[in-house]
mmCIF file of C-alpha atoms (C1' of nucleotides) in Angstrom:
data_model
loop_
_atom_site.group_PDB
_atom_site.id
_atom_site.type_symbol
_atom_site.label_atom_id
_atom_site.label_comp_id
_atom_site.label_asym_id
_atom_site.label_seq_id
_atom_site.Cartn_x
_atom_site.Cartn_y
_atom_site.Cartn_z
ATOM 1 C CA MET A 1 31.996 -33.850 3.701
ATOM 2 C CA ASN A 2 29.092 -35.601 2.050
ATOM 3 C CA GLN A 3 26.376 -33.136 2.099
ATOM 4 C CA SER A 4 25.002 -32.468 -1.245
ATOM 5 C CA LEU A 5 23.267 -28.779 -1.012
ATOM 6 C CA ILE A 6 19.470 -29.047 -1.103
ATOM 7 C CA CYS A 7 17.873 -28.150 -4.404
ATOM 8 C CA PRO A 8 16.303 -24.757 -4.402
ATOM 9 C CA ARG A 9 13.104 -25.664 -5.999
ATOM 10 C CA PHE A 10 12.612 -28.338 -3.317
ATOM 11 C CA GLU A 11 13.528 -25.557 -0.603
ATOM 12 C CA LYS A 12 10.979 -23.157 -2.057
ATOM 13 C CA ALA A 13 8.352 -25.814 -2.009
ATOM 14 C CA MET A 14 9.141 -26.404 1.639
ATOM 15 C CA ASN A 15 8.973 -23.000 2.546
ATOM 16 C CA ILE A 16 5.564 -22.560 1.044
ATOM 17 C CA LEU A 17 4.172 -25.795 2.671
ATOM 18 C CA SER A 18 6.074 -25.661 5.931
ATOM 19 C CA LYS A 19 4.391 -22.271 6.790
ATOM 20 C CA ARG A 20 1.857 -22.866 9.563
ATOM 21 C CA TRP A 21 -1.653 -23.166 8.272
ATOM 22 C CA THR A 22 -0.840 -23.513 4.446
ATOM 23 C CA GLY A 23 -1.380 -27.191 4.394
ATOM 24 C CA LEU A 24 -4.481 -27.103 5.884
ATOM 25 C CA ILE A 25 -5.999 -24.415 3.823
ATOM 26 C CA ILE A 26 -4.894 -26.264 0.540
ATOM 27 C CA TYR A 27 -6.327 -29.484 1.689
ATOM 28 C CA GLN A 28 -9.602 -27.686 2.865
ATOM 29 C CA LEU A 29 -9.916 -26.176 -0.701
ATOM 30 C CA LEU A 30 -9.625 -29.611 -2.094
ATOM 31 C CA SER A 31 -13.003 -30.145 -1.462
ATOM 32 C CA GLY A 32 -14.018 -27.264 -3.829
ATOM 33 C CA PRO A 33 -14.386 -23.491 -3.595
ATOM 34 C CA GLN A 34 -15.574 -21.847 -0.679
ATOM 35 C CA ARG A 35 -15.894 -18.537 1.221
ATOM 36 C CA PHE A 36 -13.489 -17.220 4.070
ATOM 37 C CA CYS A 37 -15.553 -17.918 6.977
ATOM 38 C CA ASN A 38 -16.102 -21.494 5.829
ATOM 39 C CA ILE A 39 -12.286 -22.183 5.848
ATOM 40 C CA GLU A 40 -11.783 -20.284 9.072
ATOM 41 C CA SER A 41 -14.324 -22.467 11.084
ATOM 42 C CA ALA A 42 -13.365 -25.707 9.123
ATOM 43 C CA ILE A 43 -9.800 -25.469 10.119
ATOM 44 C CA GLY A 44 -9.830 -23.197 13.244
ATOM 45 C CA ILE A 45 -7.641 -20.455 11.945
ATOM 46 C CA SER A 46 -8.101 -16.897 12.883
ATOM 47 C CA GLY A 47 -9.315 -14.269 10.209
ATOM 48 C CA ARG A 48 -6.084 -12.448 10.637
ATOM 49 C CA LEU A 49 -3.955 -15.396 9.583
ATOM 50 C CA LEU A 50 -6.342 -16.872 7.182
ATOM 51 C CA SER A 51 -6.433 -13.406 5.289
ATOM 52 C CA GLU A 52 -2.611 -13.298 5.324
ATOM 53 C CA ARG A 53 -2.093 -16.898 4.061
ATOM 54 C CA LEU A 54 -4.625 -16.616 1.335
ATOM 55 C CA LYS A 55 -2.899 -13.504 0.239
ATOM 56 C CA ASP A 56 0.246 -15.537 0.327
ATOM 57 C CA LEU A 57 -1.162 -18.331 -1.519
ATOM 58 C CA GLU A 58 -2.648 -15.995 -4.225
ATOM 59 C CA SER A 59 0.539 -14.434 -4.743
ATOM 60 C CA GLU A 60 2.177 -17.891 -5.367
ATOM 61 C CA GLY A 61 -0.613 -18.527 -7.666
ATOM 62 C CA ILE A 62 -1.998 -21.583 -5.851
ATOM 63 C CA VAL A 63 -5.075 -20.055 -4.809
ATOM 64 C CA LYS A 64 -7.805 -17.878 -6.648
ATOM 65 C CA ARG A 65 -9.809 -15.247 -5.206
ATOM 66 C CA GLU A 66 -13.134 -14.552 -6.954
ATOM 67 C CA VAL A 67 -15.523 -11.459 -6.196
ATOM 68 C CA PHE A 68 -19.212 -12.220 -6.765
ATOM 69 C CA PRO A 69 -20.998 -8.804 -6.758
ATOM 70 C CA GLU A 70 -23.988 -10.314 -5.594
ATOM 71 C CA THR A 71 -25.858 -8.927 -2.405
ATOM 72 C CA PRO A 72 -24.540 -9.417 0.021
ATOM 73 C CA VAL A 73 -21.268 -9.826 -1.728
ATOM 74 C CA ARG A 74 -19.690 -13.367 -2.087
ATOM 75 C CA ILE A 75 -16.133 -13.960 -2.193
ATOM 76 C CA GLU A 76 -14.688 -17.540 -2.939
ATOM 77 C CA TYR A 77 -11.550 -18.715 -2.820
ATOM 78 C CA SER A 78 -10.453 -21.793 -4.839
ATOM 79 C CA LEU A 79 -7.430 -23.737 -5.984
ATOM 80 C CA THR A 80 -5.530 -22.832 -9.181
ATOM 81 C CA GLU A 81 -4.269 -25.707 -11.485
ATOM 82 C CA LYS A 82 -1.014 -25.316 -9.393
ATOM 83 C CA GLY A 83 -2.962 -25.455 -6.203
ATOM 84 C CA ARG A 84 -5.007 -28.711 -7.418
ATOM 85 C CA SER A 85 -1.555 -30.326 -8.617
ATOM 86 C CA LEU A 86 -0.904 -30.610 -4.852
ATOM 87 C CA GLU A 87 -3.571 -33.079 -4.423
ATOM 88 C CA PRO A 88 -1.375 -36.087 -4.795
ATOM 89 C CA LEU A 89 0.955 -34.780 -2.132
ATOM 90 C CA MET A 90 -2.215 -34.117 0.263
ATOM 91 C CA LYS A 91 -3.264 -37.741 -0.432
ATOM 92 C CA GLU A 92 0.124 -38.758 0.676
ATOM 93 C CA ILE A 93 0.260 -37.073 3.761
ATOM 94 C CA GLU A 94 -3.462 -38.510 4.436
ATOM 95 C CA LYS A 95 -2.070 -41.971 3.783
ATOM 96 C CA TRP A 96 1.110 -41.627 6.024
ATOM 97 C CA SER A 97 -1.015 -40.184 8.936
ATOM 98 C CA GLN A 98 -3.662 -43.158 8.684
ATOM 99 C CA THR A 99 -0.719 -45.630 8.715
ATOM 100 C CA TRP A 100 1.657 -44.092 11.413
ATOM 101 C CA LEU A 101 -0.327 -41.567 13.636
ATOM 102 C CA GLU A 102 -2.889 -42.105 16.501
ATOM 103 C CA PRO A 103 -5.350 -39.615 16.541
ATOM 104 C CA GLU A 104 -4.575 -37.098 19.517
ATOM 105 C CA ASN A 105 -7.212 -35.529 21.424
ATOM 106 C CA SER A 106 -4.868 -33.519 24.086
ATOM 107 C CA LYS A 107 -2.317 -30.881 23.347
ATOM 108 C CA GLU A 108 0.484 -33.376 23.586
ATOM 109 C CA MET B 1 -22.403 -24.982 6.211
ATOM 110 C CA ASN B 2 -20.602 -27.862 4.119
ATOM 111 C CA GLN B 3 -17.485 -27.931 6.275
ATOM 112 C CA SER B 4 -16.395 -31.185 7.248
ATOM 113 C CA LEU B 5 -14.074 -30.946 10.068
ATOM 114 C CA ILE B 6 -10.562 -32.065 9.227
ATOM 115 C CA CYS B 7 -9.122 -35.364 10.434
ATOM 116 C CA PRO B 8 -7.353 -35.172 13.641
ATOM 117 C CA ARG B 9 -4.631 -37.428 12.210
ATOM 118 C CA PHE B 10 -4.091 -35.368 9.001
ATOM 119 C CA GLU B 11 -4.021 -32.178 11.106
ATOM 120 C CA LYS B 12 -1.226 -34.190 13.434
ATOM 121 C CA ALA B 13 0.742 -34.876 10.339
ATOM 122 C CA MET B 14 0.525 -31.317 9.402
ATOM 123 C CA ASN B 15 1.773 -30.093 12.694
ATOM 124 C CA ILE B 16 4.773 -32.089 12.365
ATOM 125 C CA LEU B 17 5.477 -31.218 8.753
ATOM 126 C CA SER B 18 4.657 -27.702 8.851
ATOM 127 C CA LYS B 19 7.024 -26.889 11.536
ATOM 128 C CA ARG B 20 9.927 -25.056 9.923
ATOM 129 C CA TRP B 21 12.937 -26.948 9.096
ATOM 130 C CA THR B 22 11.214 -30.526 9.883
ATOM 131 C CA GLY B 23 10.697 -31.297 6.253
ATOM 132 C CA LEU B 24 14.363 -30.266 5.222
ATOM 133 C CA ILE B 25 15.745 -32.453 8.159
ATOM 134 C CA ILE B 26 13.776 -35.468 6.879
ATOM 135 C CA TYR B 27 14.718 -34.868 3.425
ATOM 136 C CA GLN B 28 18.265 -34.498 4.254
ATOM 137 C CA LEU B 29 18.194 -37.682 6.241
ATOM 138 C CA LEU B 30 16.763 -39.692 3.414
ATOM 139 C CA SER B 31 20.204 -39.703 1.963
ATOM 140 C CA GLY B 32 21.671 -41.810 4.865
ATOM 141 C CA PRO B 33 22.518 -41.513 8.498
ATOM 142 C CA GLN B 34 24.673 -38.643 9.323
ATOM 143 C CA ARG B 35 26.000 -36.129 12.131
ATOM 144 C CA PHE B 36 24.771 -33.042 13.437
ATOM 145 C CA CYS B 37 27.282 -30.599 12.018
ATOM 146 C CA ASN B 38 26.509 -32.153 8.552
ATOM 147 C CA ILE B 39 23.014 -31.633 8.588
ATOM 148 C CA GLU B 40 23.544 -28.332 9.974
ATOM 149 C CA SER B 41 25.568 -26.936 7.016
ATOM 150 C CA ALA B 42 23.588 -28.837 4.315
ATOM 151 C CA ILE B 43 20.399 -27.336 5.256
ATOM 152 C CA GLY B 44 21.651 -23.882 6.700
ATOM 153 C CA ILE B 45 19.895 -24.148 10.030
ATOM 154 C CA SER B 46 21.337 -22.925 13.420
ATOM 155 C CA GLY B 47 22.456 -25.437 15.899
ATOM 156 C CA ARG B 48 20.045 -24.167 18.288
ATOM 157 C CA LEU B 49 16.998 -25.161 15.975
ATOM 158 C CA LEU B 50 18.649 -28.222 14.799
ATOM 159 C CA SER B 51 19.143 -29.508 18.348
ATOM 160 C CA GLU B 52 15.482 -28.560 19.193
ATOM 161 C CA ARG B 53 14.103 -30.239 15.961
ATOM 162 C CA LEU B 54 15.714 -33.415 16.317
ATOM 163 C CA LYS B 55 14.575 -33.798 19.814
ATOM 164 C CA ASP B 56 10.911 -33.252 18.673
ATOM 165 C CA LEU B 57 11.535 -35.602 15.796
ATOM 166 C CA GLU B 58 13.051 -38.237 18.134
ATOM 167 C CA SER B 59 10.102 -38.051 20.371
ATOM 168 C CA GLU B 60 7.552 -38.433 17.427
ATOM 169 C CA GLY B 61 9.683 -41.734 16.574
ATOM 170 C CA ILE B 62 10.812 -40.296 13.174
ATOM 171 C CA VAL B 63 14.411 -40.017 13.789
ATOM 172 C CA LYS B 64 16.810 -42.108 16.027
ATOM 173 C CA ARG B 65 20.009 -40.769 17.625
ATOM 174 C CA GLU B 66 22.911 -43.021 17.982
ATOM 175 C CA VAL B 67 25.992 -42.473 19.948
ATOM 176 C CA PHE B 68 29.155 -43.999 18.811
ATOM 177 C CA PRO B 69 31.801 -43.799 21.816
ATOM 178 C CA GLU B 70 34.769 -43.330 19.653
ATOM 179 C CA THR B 71 37.159 -40.634 20.066
ATOM 180 C CA PRO B 72 35.992 -38.010 19.523
ATOM 181 C CA VAL B 73 32.540 -39.056 20.205
ATOM 182 C CA ARG B 74 30.259 -39.693 17.051
ATOM 183 C CA ILE B 75 26.802 -38.925 17.121
ATOM 184 C CA GLU B 76 24.772 -40.131 14.152
ATOM 185 C CA TYR B 77 21.205 -39.396 13.325
ATOM 186 C CA SER B 78 19.170 -41.425 11.301
ATOM 187 C CA LEU B 79 15.245 -41.945 10.132
ATOM 188 C CA THR B 80 13.383 -44.793 11.778
ATOM 189 C CA GLU B 81 11.212 -46.875 9.701
ATOM 190 C CA LYS B 82 8.348 -44.349 10.397
ATOM 191 C CA GLY B 83 10.690 -41.813 9.055
ATOM 192 C CA ARG B 84 11.707 -43.576 5.970
ATOM 193 C CA SER B 85 7.956 -43.977 5.351
ATOM 194 C CA LEU B 86 7.972 -40.304 4.485
ATOM 195 C CA GLU B 87 10.251 -40.954 1.468
ATOM 196 C CA PRO B 88 7.026 -40.937 -1.074
ATOM 197 C CA LEU B 89 5.775 -37.751 0.377
ATOM 198 C CA MET B 90 8.934 -36.136 0.053
ATOM 199 C CA LYS B 91 9.382 -37.455 -3.525
ATOM 200 C CA GLU B 92 5.849 -35.832 -4.403
ATOM 201 C CA ILE B 93 7.014 -32.385 -3.076
ATOM 202 C CA GLU B 94 10.142 -32.528 -5.219
ATOM 203 C CA LYS B 95 8.107 -33.735 -8.116
ATOM 204 C CA TRP B 96 5.716 -30.837 -7.536
ATOM 205 C CA SER B 97 8.450 -28.379 -7.109
ATOM 206 C CA GLN B 98 10.203 -29.431 -10.452
ATOM 207 C CA THR B 99 6.951 -29.084 -12.364
ATOM 208 C CA TRP B 100 5.594 -25.938 -10.909
ATOM 209 C CA LEU B 101 8.352 -23.737 -9.340
ATOM 210 C CA GLU B 102 11.184 -21.574 -10.719
ATOM 211 C CA PRO B 103 14.264 -21.858 -8.446
ATOM 212 C CA GLU B 104 14.685 -18.546 -6.673
ATOM 213 C CA ASN B 105 18.045 -16.939 -5.850
ATOM 214 C CA SER B 106 16.611 -13.516 -4.159
ATOM 215 C CA LYS B 107 14.699 -13.374 -0.880
ATOM 216 C CA GLU B 108 11.348 -13.144 -3.076
ATOM 217 C "C1'" DT C 1 49.527 -25.351 27.543
ATOM 218 C "C1'" DC C 2 47.044 -23.641 23.744
ATOM 219 C "C1'" DA C 3 44.232 -24.370 19.535
ATOM 220 C "C1'" DG C 4 40.780 -27.350 17.331
ATOM 221 C "C1'" DT C 5 36.883 -30.343 16.979
ATOM 222 C "C1'" DT C 6 32.043 -32.047 17.728
ATOM 223 C "C1'" DA C 7 27.388 -31.362 19.733
ATOM 224 C "C1'" DG C 8 25.442 -29.082 21.861
ATOM 225 C "C1'" DT C 9 23.433 -24.724 25.547
ATOM 226 C "C1'" DT C 10 22.441 -19.999 26.927
ATOM 227 C "C1'" DA C 11 21.307 -15.232 26.344
ATOM 228 C "C1'" DC C 12 19.555 -12.060 23.649
ATOM 229 C "C1'" DT C 13 16.662 -9.921 19.595
ATOM 230 C "C1'" DA C 14 13.571 -10.093 15.737
ATOM 231 C "C1'" DT C 15 9.739 -12.213 13.618
ATOM 232 C "C1'" DA C 16 5.561 -14.957 13.442
ATOM 233 C "C1'" DT C 17 1.343 -16.314 15.616
ATOM 234 C "C1'" DG C 18 -2.775 -15.888 18.589
ATOM 235 C "C1'" DT C 19 -6.639 -13.133 20.628
ATOM 236 C "C1'" DA C 20 -9.907 -9.768 20.589
ATOM 237 C "C1'" DA C 21 -11.849 -5.791 19.293
ATOM 238 C "C1'" DG C 22 -12.926 -2.761 15.424
ATOM 239 C "C1'" DT C 23 -14.635 -1.608 10.354
ATOM 240 C "C1'" DA C 24 -17.127 -1.074 5.994
ATOM 241 C "C1'" DA C 25 -20.646 -2.457 3.389
ATOM 242 C "C1'" DT C 26 -25.068 -4.422 3.092
ATOM 243 C "C1'" DT C 27 -29.536 -6.325 4.431
ATOM 244 C "C1'" DA C 28 -33.160 -7.657 7.799
ATOM 245 C "C1'" DT C 29 -35.939 -6.169 11.841
ATOM 246 C "C1'" DA C 30 -38.477 -3.365 15.435
ATOM 247 C "C1'" DT D 1 -35.210 5.664 11.357
ATOM 248 C "C1'" DA D 2 -32.338 3.291 14.440
ATOM 249 C "C1'" DT D 3 -30.588 -1.229 15.711
ATOM 250 C "C1'" DA D 4 -28.705 -5.748 14.903
ATOM 251 C "C1'" DA D 5 -26.713 -9.182 11.856
ATOM 252 C "C1'" DT D 6 -23.464 -10.958 8.463
ATOM 253 C "C1'" DT D 7 -19.343 -11.201 5.895
ATOM 254 C "C1'" DA D 8 -14.557 -10.299 4.857
ATOM 255 C "C1'" DC D 9 -11.530 -8.386 6.471
ATOM 256 C "C1'" DT D 10 -7.906 -5.007 9.535
ATOM 257 C "C1'" DT D 11 -5.632 -3.099 13.656
ATOM 258 C "C1'" DA D 12 -3.473 -3.361 18.211
ATOM 259 C "C1'" DC D 13 -1.178 -5.868 21.353
ATOM 260 C "C1'" DA D 14 0.605 -10.130 23.941
ATOM 261 C "C1'" DT D 15 2.859 -14.179 23.655
ATOM 262 C "C1'" DA D 16 5.555 -17.947 21.272
ATOM 263 C "C1'" DT D 17 8.835 -19.375 18.029
ATOM 264 C "C1'" DA D 18 12.977 -18.464 15.479
ATOM 265 C "C1'" DG D 19 17.621 -16.410 14.334
ATOM 266 C "C1'" DT D 20 22.177 -14.808 15.853
ATOM 267 C "C1'" DA D 21 26.191 -15.117 18.383
ATOM 268 C "C1'" DA D 22 28.898 -16.348 22.013
ATOM 269 C "C1'" DC D 23 29.831 -19.979 25.079
ATOM 270 C "C1'" DT D 24 30.599 -24.951 27.325
ATOM 271 C "C1'" DA D 25 32.259 -29.645 27.927
ATOM 272 C "C1'" DA D 26 34.805 -33.348 26.505
ATOM 273 C "C1'" DC D 27 38.203 -34.753 23.970
ATOM 274 C "C1'" DT D 28 42.808 -34.724 20.653
ATOM 275 C "C1'" DG D 29 46.817 -33.261 18.786
ATOM 276 C "C1'" DA D 30 50.822 -30.105 18.596
#
DNA sequence: TCAGTTAGTTACTATATGTAAGTAATTATA
DNA sequence: TATAATTACTTACATATAGTAACTAACTGA
């Protein structure tokens, strides 16, 4: 057997990144802090899942939630340093997708 | 509204990569062509899902399946050029995980 | 003939995701 | 004052995906 077991940190990273929507949320937040409903409509996720994912990402220290007690209250989500450090990775995905994928309109 | 909608190619890439197990399978295949049961035990996926994922990845042109009509038959899975081109991306994930994650033993 | 191996498939249960409607706090409008 | 609108959620429920375990086909070796 030549299998070397996979590194637990790599596996953990994959667990985070391979959850549906996580990547798109991080990518979307790279363009700057923004509100719940903005992310929601930009990537086409439902409120239910966005709420869930943002909590996950917050607990991973990747996303920061800030409440501005204005009127009406404004809540902004942004990337932490840990979150912003995923930018090179996102750029790699972008690069790969530009080189190897055709845009698809239909639901394959 | 400042949302710029997300690029369809990027979204497609994310759809592939954010399916559970896909990343680990590709990562595992970066170490060279290997058999079904080797991948299975290296990453801890079940046969049912590995079979499903390998079919998906084959149809995306990322993985190649080769049958060697030896006895007993040997079936090897390997990355295509498109698949190997994901290496820099995998290295980025590895790098990020080394820098930002603690290995976890418990089920968080 | 019986057990073992590889590469799966099938059947079933558990978990995750999608959809739609509901809620709380607040402001704006009739 | 009542009604509607907005934001950031939550709840309830249906459907899809994942996990587990047992089974199968083709073959070998004892």
